[in-house]
Structures are given as C-alpha cells and as structure tokens.
XYZ file of C-alpha atoms in Angstrom:
392
model
C 16.667 -98.679 -122.792
C 12.974 -99.428 -121.615
C 11.004 -101.009 -123.887
C 7.473 -99.475 -124.900
C 5.777 -102.336 -122.832
C 7.786 -101.505 -119.866
C 7.185 -97.616 -120.237
C 3.347 -98.253 -120.667
C 3.079 -100.630 -117.859
C 4.758 -98.103 -115.622
C 2.372 -95.420 -116.784
C -0.741 -97.662 -115.893
C 0.511 -98.635 -112.463
C 1.497 -95.198 -111.618
C -2.072 -94.341 -112.655
C -3.624 -96.472 -110.687
C -1.822 -95.772 -107.560
C -2.443 -92.189 -108.295
C -6.217 -93.046 -108.319
C -6.133 -94.945 -105.683
C -4.752 -92.412 -103.399
C -7.272 -89.924 -104.633
C -9.858 -92.232 -104.069
C -8.885 -93.015 -100.293
C -8.784 -89.170 -99.753
C -11.962 -88.960 -101.414
C -13.661 -91.842 -99.067
C -11.905 -90.211 -95.991
C -13.610 -86.646 -96.847
C -17.049 -88.288 -97.473
C -17.166 -90.910 -95.053
C -14.692 -89.906 -92.700
C -15.001 -88.007 -89.245
C -16.739 -85.061 -89.343
C -17.099 -81.673 -87.412
C -20.339 -80.354 -86.249
C -21.632 -76.986 -85.137
C -24.809 -76.736 -83.099
C -26.893 -74.011 -81.382
C -30.527 -72.758 -80.956
C -32.699 -69.902 -80.104
C -30.908 -67.776 -82.664
C -33.147 -64.671 -83.186
C -32.087 -61.821 -85.859
C -29.584 -59.615 -84.449
C -25.805 -59.048 -84.063
C -25.480 -61.389 -81.607
C -26.758 -64.136 -84.158
C -24.313 -62.866 -86.661
C -21.631 -63.319 -84.303
C -22.937 -67.000 -83.681
C -22.490 -67.858 -87.387
C -19.037 -66.108 -87.497
C -18.166 -68.119 -84.480
C -19.405 -71.441 -86.028
C -17.647 -71.066 -89.223
C -14.326 -70.051 -87.637
C -13.975 -73.517 -85.584
C -12.996 -76.159 -87.968
C -15.474 -75.103 -90.723
C -18.248 -77.776 -89.883
C -19.502 -80.129 -92.511
C -23.082 -79.846 -90.749
C -24.623 -77.097 -88.380
C -27.530 -78.591 -86.190
C -30.255 -76.014 -85.704
C -31.738 -76.830 -82.327
C -35.159 -74.777 -82.908
C -36.236 -71.092 -82.718
C -34.777 -69.096 -85.289
C -36.097 -65.823 -86.241
C -38.991 -65.372 -83.710
C -40.959 -63.455 -86.609
C -43.933 -64.447 -88.928
C -41.418 -65.619 -91.501
C -37.849 -67.133 -91.636
C -36.358 -64.664 -93.847
C -34.201 -62.359 -91.343
C -32.724 -65.672 -90.087
C -32.120 -67.162 -93.704
C -30.439 -64.151 -94.770
C -27.946 -64.079 -91.662
C -27.153 -67.694 -91.882
C -26.523 -67.615 -95.514
C -22.983 -68.809 -95.386
C -23.876 -71.932 -93.693
C -26.972 -72.427 -94.760
C -26.462 -75.293 -97.181
C -24.901 -77.020 -94.409
C -27.680 -76.515 -91.828
C -30.039 -79.042 -90.731
C -33.102 -77.667 -88.424
C -35.342 -79.223 -85.526
C -38.286 -77.076 -85.184
C -39.053 -75.263 -82.182
C -41.828 -73.438 -80.503
C -41.537 -70.144 -82.439
C -41.785 -71.829 -85.957
C -44.483 -74.404 -85.299
C -47.439 -72.479 -86.436
C -48.422 -71.409 -89.941
C -48.356 -67.848 -88.421
C -44.771 -68.250 -87.595
C -43.697 -69.432 -91.087
C -43.769 -73.414 -90.652
C -44.403 -74.316 -94.039
C -41.409 -71.567 -95.206
C -38.956 -73.334 -92.926
C -39.930 -76.844 -94.107
C -39.826 -75.284 -97.924
C -36.190 -73.543 -97.283
C -34.394 -77.015 -95.911
C -36.215 -79.270 -98.141
C -38.106 -81.011 -95.381
C -41.310 -83.131 -95.627
C -41.596 -84.005 -92.244
C -40.542 -82.434 -88.819
C -38.410 -85.462 -87.730
C -35.813 -87.049 -89.760
C -32.284 -88.735 -89.629
C -29.307 -88.735 -91.614
C -25.848 -90.411 -91.454
C -22.594 -88.493 -91.916
C -19.441 -90.513 -91.623
C -19.670 -92.898 -88.475
C -22.188 -90.753 -86.814
C -26.133 -91.381 -86.949
C -28.192 -88.145 -86.402
C -31.630 -88.335 -85.373
C -33.668 -85.254 -85.251
C -36.964 -84.880 -83.196
C -39.895 -82.467 -83.218
C -41.034 -81.254 -79.774
C -43.344 -78.831 -80.511
C -45.602 -79.534 -84.140
C -46.161 -83.331 -84.237
C -46.711 -85.663 -81.534
C -43.876 -87.494 -79.722
C -46.145 -89.199 -77.527
C -45.655 -93.251 -77.337
C -47.155 -94.922 -80.143
C -47.112 -91.698 -82.278
C -45.771 -92.155 -85.757
C -42.880 -90.030 -84.487
C -42.177 -92.203 -81.650
C -42.297 -95.235 -83.935
C -39.777 -93.445 -86.341
C -37.548 -92.735 -83.397
C -37.334 -95.891 -81.936
C -36.915 -97.734 -85.373
C -33.867 -95.471 -86.003
C -32.470 -96.043 -82.707
C -32.709 -99.864 -83.245
C -31.171 -99.890 -86.484
C -28.273 -97.475 -85.669
C -27.581 -99.684 -82.679
C -27.175 -102.710 -84.783
C -25.140 -101.128 -87.640
C -21.439 -101.994 -87.172
C -20.435 -98.617 -89.490
C -22.068 -96.512 -86.880
C -19.844 -95.754 -83.722
C -21.927 -92.456 -82.648
C -25.591 -91.724 -82.141
C -26.414 -88.156 -81.560
C -30.065 -86.841 -80.859
C -31.058 -83.392 -81.062
C -34.438 -81.503 -80.478
C -35.709 -78.387 -79.280
C -37.114 -78.688 -75.888
C -34.912 -79.873 -72.923
C -35.130 -83.162 -70.686
C -33.215 -81.693 -68.037
C -32.471 -78.052 -67.093
C -31.142 -76.007 -64.029
C -33.257 -73.550 -62.788
C -33.449 -70.340 -64.497
C -35.096 -67.065 -64.892
C -37.357 -68.183 -68.098
C -40.969 -67.083 -67.171
C -42.609 -70.039 -69.154
C -43.316 -73.407 -67.172
C -42.044 -74.982 -70.380
C -38.381 -73.773 -69.457
C -38.419 -75.955 -66.077
C -36.870 -79.034 -65.098
C -40.351 -80.007 -63.887
C -42.646 -79.022 -66.711
C -44.882 -81.188 -68.599
C -42.778 -81.359 -71.793
C -39.434 -81.971 -69.935
C -41.592 -84.613 -67.772
C -42.850 -86.481 -70.598
C -39.764 -86.275 -72.848
C -37.453 -87.756 -70.481
C -40.313 -90.623 -69.184
C -40.828 -91.671 -72.712
C -37.404 -91.461 -74.427
C -34.435 -91.390 -71.954
C -34.725 -94.833 -71.147
C -34.794 -95.781 -74.841
C -31.758 -93.453 -75.361
C -30.016 -95.505 -72.768
C -31.139 -99.025 -73.989
C -30.194 -98.261 -77.707
C -26.630 -96.487 -76.928
C -26.949 -92.841 -77.583
C -24.303 -90.536 -77.020
C -24.987 -87.053 -76.993
C -28.411 -85.432 -76.584
C -28.683 -81.805 -77.807
C -31.306 -79.296 -76.589
C -32.253 -75.493 -76.708
C -35.332 -73.769 -75.425
C -33.831 -72.183 -72.317
C -31.537 -69.541 -73.210
C -28.019 -70.342 -71.726
C -25.582 -73.159 -71.914
C -25.744 -76.244 -69.736
C -23.590 -79.725 -70.333
C -24.206 -82.788 -67.921
C -21.998 -85.428 -66.827
C -22.980 -88.987 -68.232
C -26.234 -89.374 -66.849
C -28.982 -92.552 -67.141
C -32.548 -92.310 -66.522
C -33.885 -92.639 -62.910
C -37.468 -94.402 -63.116
C -37.717 -93.922 -59.266
C -36.783 -90.226 -59.443
C -37.212 -89.202 -63.188
C -36.335 -85.398 -62.668
C -33.320 -86.332 -61.098
C -31.090 -88.624 -63.263
C -28.450 -90.747 -62.130
C -24.781 -89.630 -62.951
C -22.720 -92.482 -63.832
C -19.282 -90.525 -64.254
C -18.098 -88.087 -62.127
C -14.867 -87.195 -64.186
C -14.791 -83.576 -65.215
C -13.964 -83.880 -68.854
C -12.944 -87.064 -70.222
C -15.398 -90.300 -70.222
C -14.264 -93.547 -71.265
C -16.890 -95.976 -72.633
C -19.560 -93.985 -70.204
C -22.854 -95.440 -69.635
C -25.500 -92.704 -70.027
C -25.776 -89.912 -72.145
C -24.252 -86.382 -72.140
C -26.837 -83.673 -72.560
C -25.782 -80.096 -73.851
C -28.394 -77.526 -73.903
C -27.112 -75.008 -76.415
C -29.924 -72.116 -75.975
C -27.289 -69.453 -76.701
C -27.760 -68.729 -80.830
C -28.237 -65.149 -79.770
C -32.144 -63.880 -78.996
C -31.450 -63.432 -75.495
C -30.181 -65.078 -72.251
C -32.317 -66.530 -69.312
C -30.212 -66.186 -66.148
C -29.602 -69.380 -64.239
C -30.605 -69.280 -60.447
C -28.920 -72.508 -59.601
C -27.073 -75.700 -60.835
C -28.477 -79.197 -60.947
C -26.184 -81.686 -59.249
C -25.884 -83.670 -62.812
C -24.801 -80.286 -64.580
C -21.117 -80.265 -64.764
C -20.767 -76.842 -66.592
C -23.185 -74.008 -67.264
C -23.013 -70.568 -68.322
C -25.419 -67.801 -68.895
C -23.761 -64.434 -69.717
C -22.617 -64.999 -73.294
C -24.052 -66.339 -76.615
C -22.188 -69.120 -78.396
C -22.368 -72.772 -80.042
C -21.005 -76.127 -79.627
C -18.207 -77.395 -81.388
C -18.676 -81.334 -82.018
C -15.482 -83.193 -83.665
C -15.015 -86.929 -84.116
C -11.177 -87.757 -83.904
C -8.972 -90.627 -83.464
C -10.185 -92.843 -86.345
C -13.482 -92.356 -85.543
C -13.619 -93.698 -81.724
C -13.367 -90.379 -79.917
C -15.965 -87.461 -79.822
C -14.754 -84.087 -78.739
C -17.531 -81.350 -77.507
C -16.087 -78.058 -77.072
C -18.113 -75.069 -76.082
C -17.100 -71.619 -77.658
C -18.638 -68.239 -76.863
C -18.658 -65.949 -79.424
C -15.799 -64.116 -78.301
C -13.892 -66.990 -79.749
C -12.981 -68.416 -76.162
C -13.529 -72.051 -75.047
C -15.391 -71.892 -72.051
C -16.187 -75.990 -71.943
C -14.872 -79.092 -73.150
C -15.592 -82.989 -72.717
C -14.283 -86.049 -74.573
C -16.043 -89.221 -75.129
C -13.329 -92.201 -75.809
C -14.993 -95.901 -77.234
C -12.402 -98.259 -76.955
C -13.349 -100.055 -80.054
C -13.222 -103.824 -78.807
C -16.139 -106.324 -79.643
C -19.468 -105.649 -78.068
C -20.344 -108.166 -75.584
C -22.389 -111.359 -75.702
C -23.921 -112.725 -72.611
C -26.459 -115.750 -71.666
C -28.201 -115.991 -68.361
C -30.487 -118.450 -66.549
C -29.553 -119.118 -62.898
C -26.403 -117.306 -63.768
C -25.082 -114.900 -66.024
C -22.147 -115.312 -68.543
C -20.687 -112.548 -70.763
C -17.767 -112.004 -72.957
C -16.493 -108.722 -75.179
C -16.641 -105.157 -73.732
C -19.787 -104.914 -72.096
C -23.585 -106.313 -71.540
C -26.690 -104.931 -70.128
C -29.611 -107.348 -68.912
C -31.625 -107.968 -65.952
C -31.336 -110.430 -63.236
C -34.136 -111.359 -60.695
C -33.988 -113.357 -57.452
C -31.801 -113.311 -54.438
C -29.335 -115.678 -55.626
C -28.315 -115.365 -59.194
C -24.379 -115.826 -59.564
C -22.391 -113.541 -62.310
C -19.577 -115.052 -63.844
C -16.551 -112.901 -65.060
C -13.731 -113.418 -67.220
C -11.383 -110.253 -66.753
C -12.304 -106.880 -66.532
C -14.799 -105.693 -64.226
C -18.472 -105.763 -63.408
C -21.044 -102.956 -62.220
C -24.216 -104.837 -61.261
C -27.469 -104.862 -59.384
C -29.336 -107.586 -57.898
C -31.291 -108.434 -54.826
C -30.753 -106.856 -51.377
C -26.877 -107.764 -51.303
C -23.998 -107.665 -53.370
C -23.866 -110.532 -56.355
C -22.171 -113.466 -56.102
C -19.652 -112.933 -58.251
C -17.295 -115.762 -59.622
C -14.296 -114.908 -61.650
C -11.870 -118.004 -62.581
C -9.427 -119.028 -60.126
C -10.589 -116.632 -57.451
C -13.188 -116.708 -54.506
C -16.610 -115.509 -54.792
C -16.915 -111.690 -54.658
C -13.155 -111.110 -55.338
C -13.952 -110.445 -59.291
C -11.382 -107.961 -60.546
C -12.435 -104.101 -60.312
C -15.845 -105.341 -58.971
C -18.333 -102.698 -58.216
C -21.891 -103.984 -57.140
C -24.916 -101.563 -56.473
C -28.062 -102.141 -54.676
C -31.891 -102.684 -55.620
C -35.114 -104.287 -54.943
C -36.043 -107.522 -56.478
C -34.577 -107.265 -60.151
C -33.364 -104.412 -62.261
C -30.600 -103.826 -64.784
C -27.380 -105.444 -64.663
C -24.192 -103.324 -65.991
C -21.169 -105.742 -66.905
C -17.712 -105.032 -68.432
C -14.708 -107.010 -69.396
C -11.676 -106.412 -70.866
C-alpha cells in the first residue's frame, strides 16, 4: 500500500511534469519557428480572393506581409472584406496607391492599428522591419532612415535573432518589364535611391531577405550584394540555383502578384534566378531546422509551387577579428577593410574570400606556405575595400 504522502508526492510531481510539457509546447508555438505569407499589388477581384485562399492553404501562416497597393480605390473597404479571413494576421507596408488621403491613407493606418508607416516586430527568432517607400521620406538622415538603421543594429547584435527580413513596396532591383511608369524600371529614381541608401546597410547588418512589390510579376534573385561601382547591377555572390549556405548577400523577392493585374517581363536580369509573369500568387516563408533554415516557396494561385529557395545557417559562433599590419580571425566569418599592398591575412582552418591591393592576398595558414590556405578564394580591387573571411 502507498502512503498518503507518497500518493500526494506522485500527484504533485506528475502535475509539474505535465505543466512543464505544456509550457514547452506553448513556448515553441509562441517563440518557435513561424511561417509567413507575402504578396503585394492585390486589387479587389476574383484573383485577390484566390490569393487569400492560396496563402491560407500553405501552412496557415502566423503572419501575412502586405507589400503595398491594396484596394486601388478611395477606401480600403473592398480589400479588407476580401482579406477578412487573414486580416488579424496581416501587417501592411504602405504603397503608392494608399499613400494619399484621397486613397484612404488614414483608414489603412486605423484598420491595422498603425501610428507610423514604418515599424518593426519580432516573431520567434525573426526580426521584421517594414519600410515606407511612398508616404514618409526614406532619405539618408530622415526619421525613417534613423529608425531603420537603429533597428538593423539592434537586430544584428541580438543573440535571439537568427533572421532579418525587410519588406517595402517599391523595388530596389527588377528585370525589364512593360509597366509604363519609370518607377517600375531598374534605373528609376526610387530604385536608384533605395539601393544606394540601403542595400549596403542591409549587407553590413546581415539582412537575409528583402521583399518588394510595385512591379506586377514575380522575381527572385540569387544572393546579391551592393556594387558601388555599378549600383544598378548588383554582384551575385552565389550561383547556386536553390540552396544557399551562409550566403554573403541578400535574396530579393519581388512579389507583385496579389491579383490586380500583370506587368509582362521583357527581359531577365543576370542577378535574377527565377521570374514569371503569367500567374498571380504569393510567397510562403517557413523557418525550419530548429530555426537555422529559411525556406521560401512561391505558389501560384493554382496551388503549384513555381520556385523554391533555402538559406541555411551553420549555427557556429560569429567571428571575431583584429587587424593592424595583419588580420587575425576566428569563428565563422568576418567582414572588414584592409588597405595597402602588403597586408597579410592569417587563417586558422576554413577558407577566405578577400580583396586586397592589385594582387592576391598574402595568406598564411599555420604549417603551410603563403598562399596555400585551405579553400582560398581571392578577388581584386584597387587600394582598399571589404574583406570577406570564413573559418571553420
């Protein structure tokens, strides 16, 4: 026979165990690995309804990113009615079709409880920054600029944040298309200003994915980094088709296929991996593998997956480094600047991707002659510039 004390102790311990399990499950749900839907340029028609159904059918996302341009009327009413099943989960960016009072600007802010047109939030291990390309100034030194840079800085140093996603209405890069507005071109003033002001900052602070709309088709780039010498032609940092491991650069997805109409593509830019202009659809973003893998899938409204990409982070410690006449580094990766023609770089395992002077770096790996570092990859530039280093 068990004593009353033994039975009571058993009940207490069992209750604590059940509580801990439920608490763990609840934590994983609230702070776990979310799924997001995303689309812009919606309209109020049957295509829009299909987009909502499309988004709902894939993983039932915790949040939906509205990438601007919604009702295309003087009020948001028709669009709000269509998206009612997902409205409570939707977070909007302001586009050029709701940035004026005559287009229902204040009604959009009220409907989504916004006091500003740019803001940020954290969901699980993802930091999301929403920008405004149409109503408030985004120029360097503006309130929005200062906010974005501050948020990027905080996210990049927060050990709980593994992913940074930025979305805004107007695009930074695009393939040529039949949209009649100069704002839809790759060399328009908005695209030029946005990338010149922000793309290098996205690289500096480790942004992973950038979402845009405005051009009414779908485009997904390779990982790309800003090219100050030719800003309208970003540098492709990985030519892989689908899977990217610790990529250097951002993947830009232009998701202007919410339903209003299509802008036909008239060419394909070299930095674009996949594009399509004959179906409406939405992007699905899923965080997997204990938070270290991001999977992006583009589904058209016939529920067919047309594109997929993955970004995997190794989970190793961020690199530390110091430099004077030489660069010393440890950990996963480091980015810095070296100047002069004779700078040495010391590598302990792994590989290095660096730029220095007119010639390849003088790379020293312990126990090996100069220039024989494991997996060495060097580029060229003039006088000074960024150094990309990785070690394992």
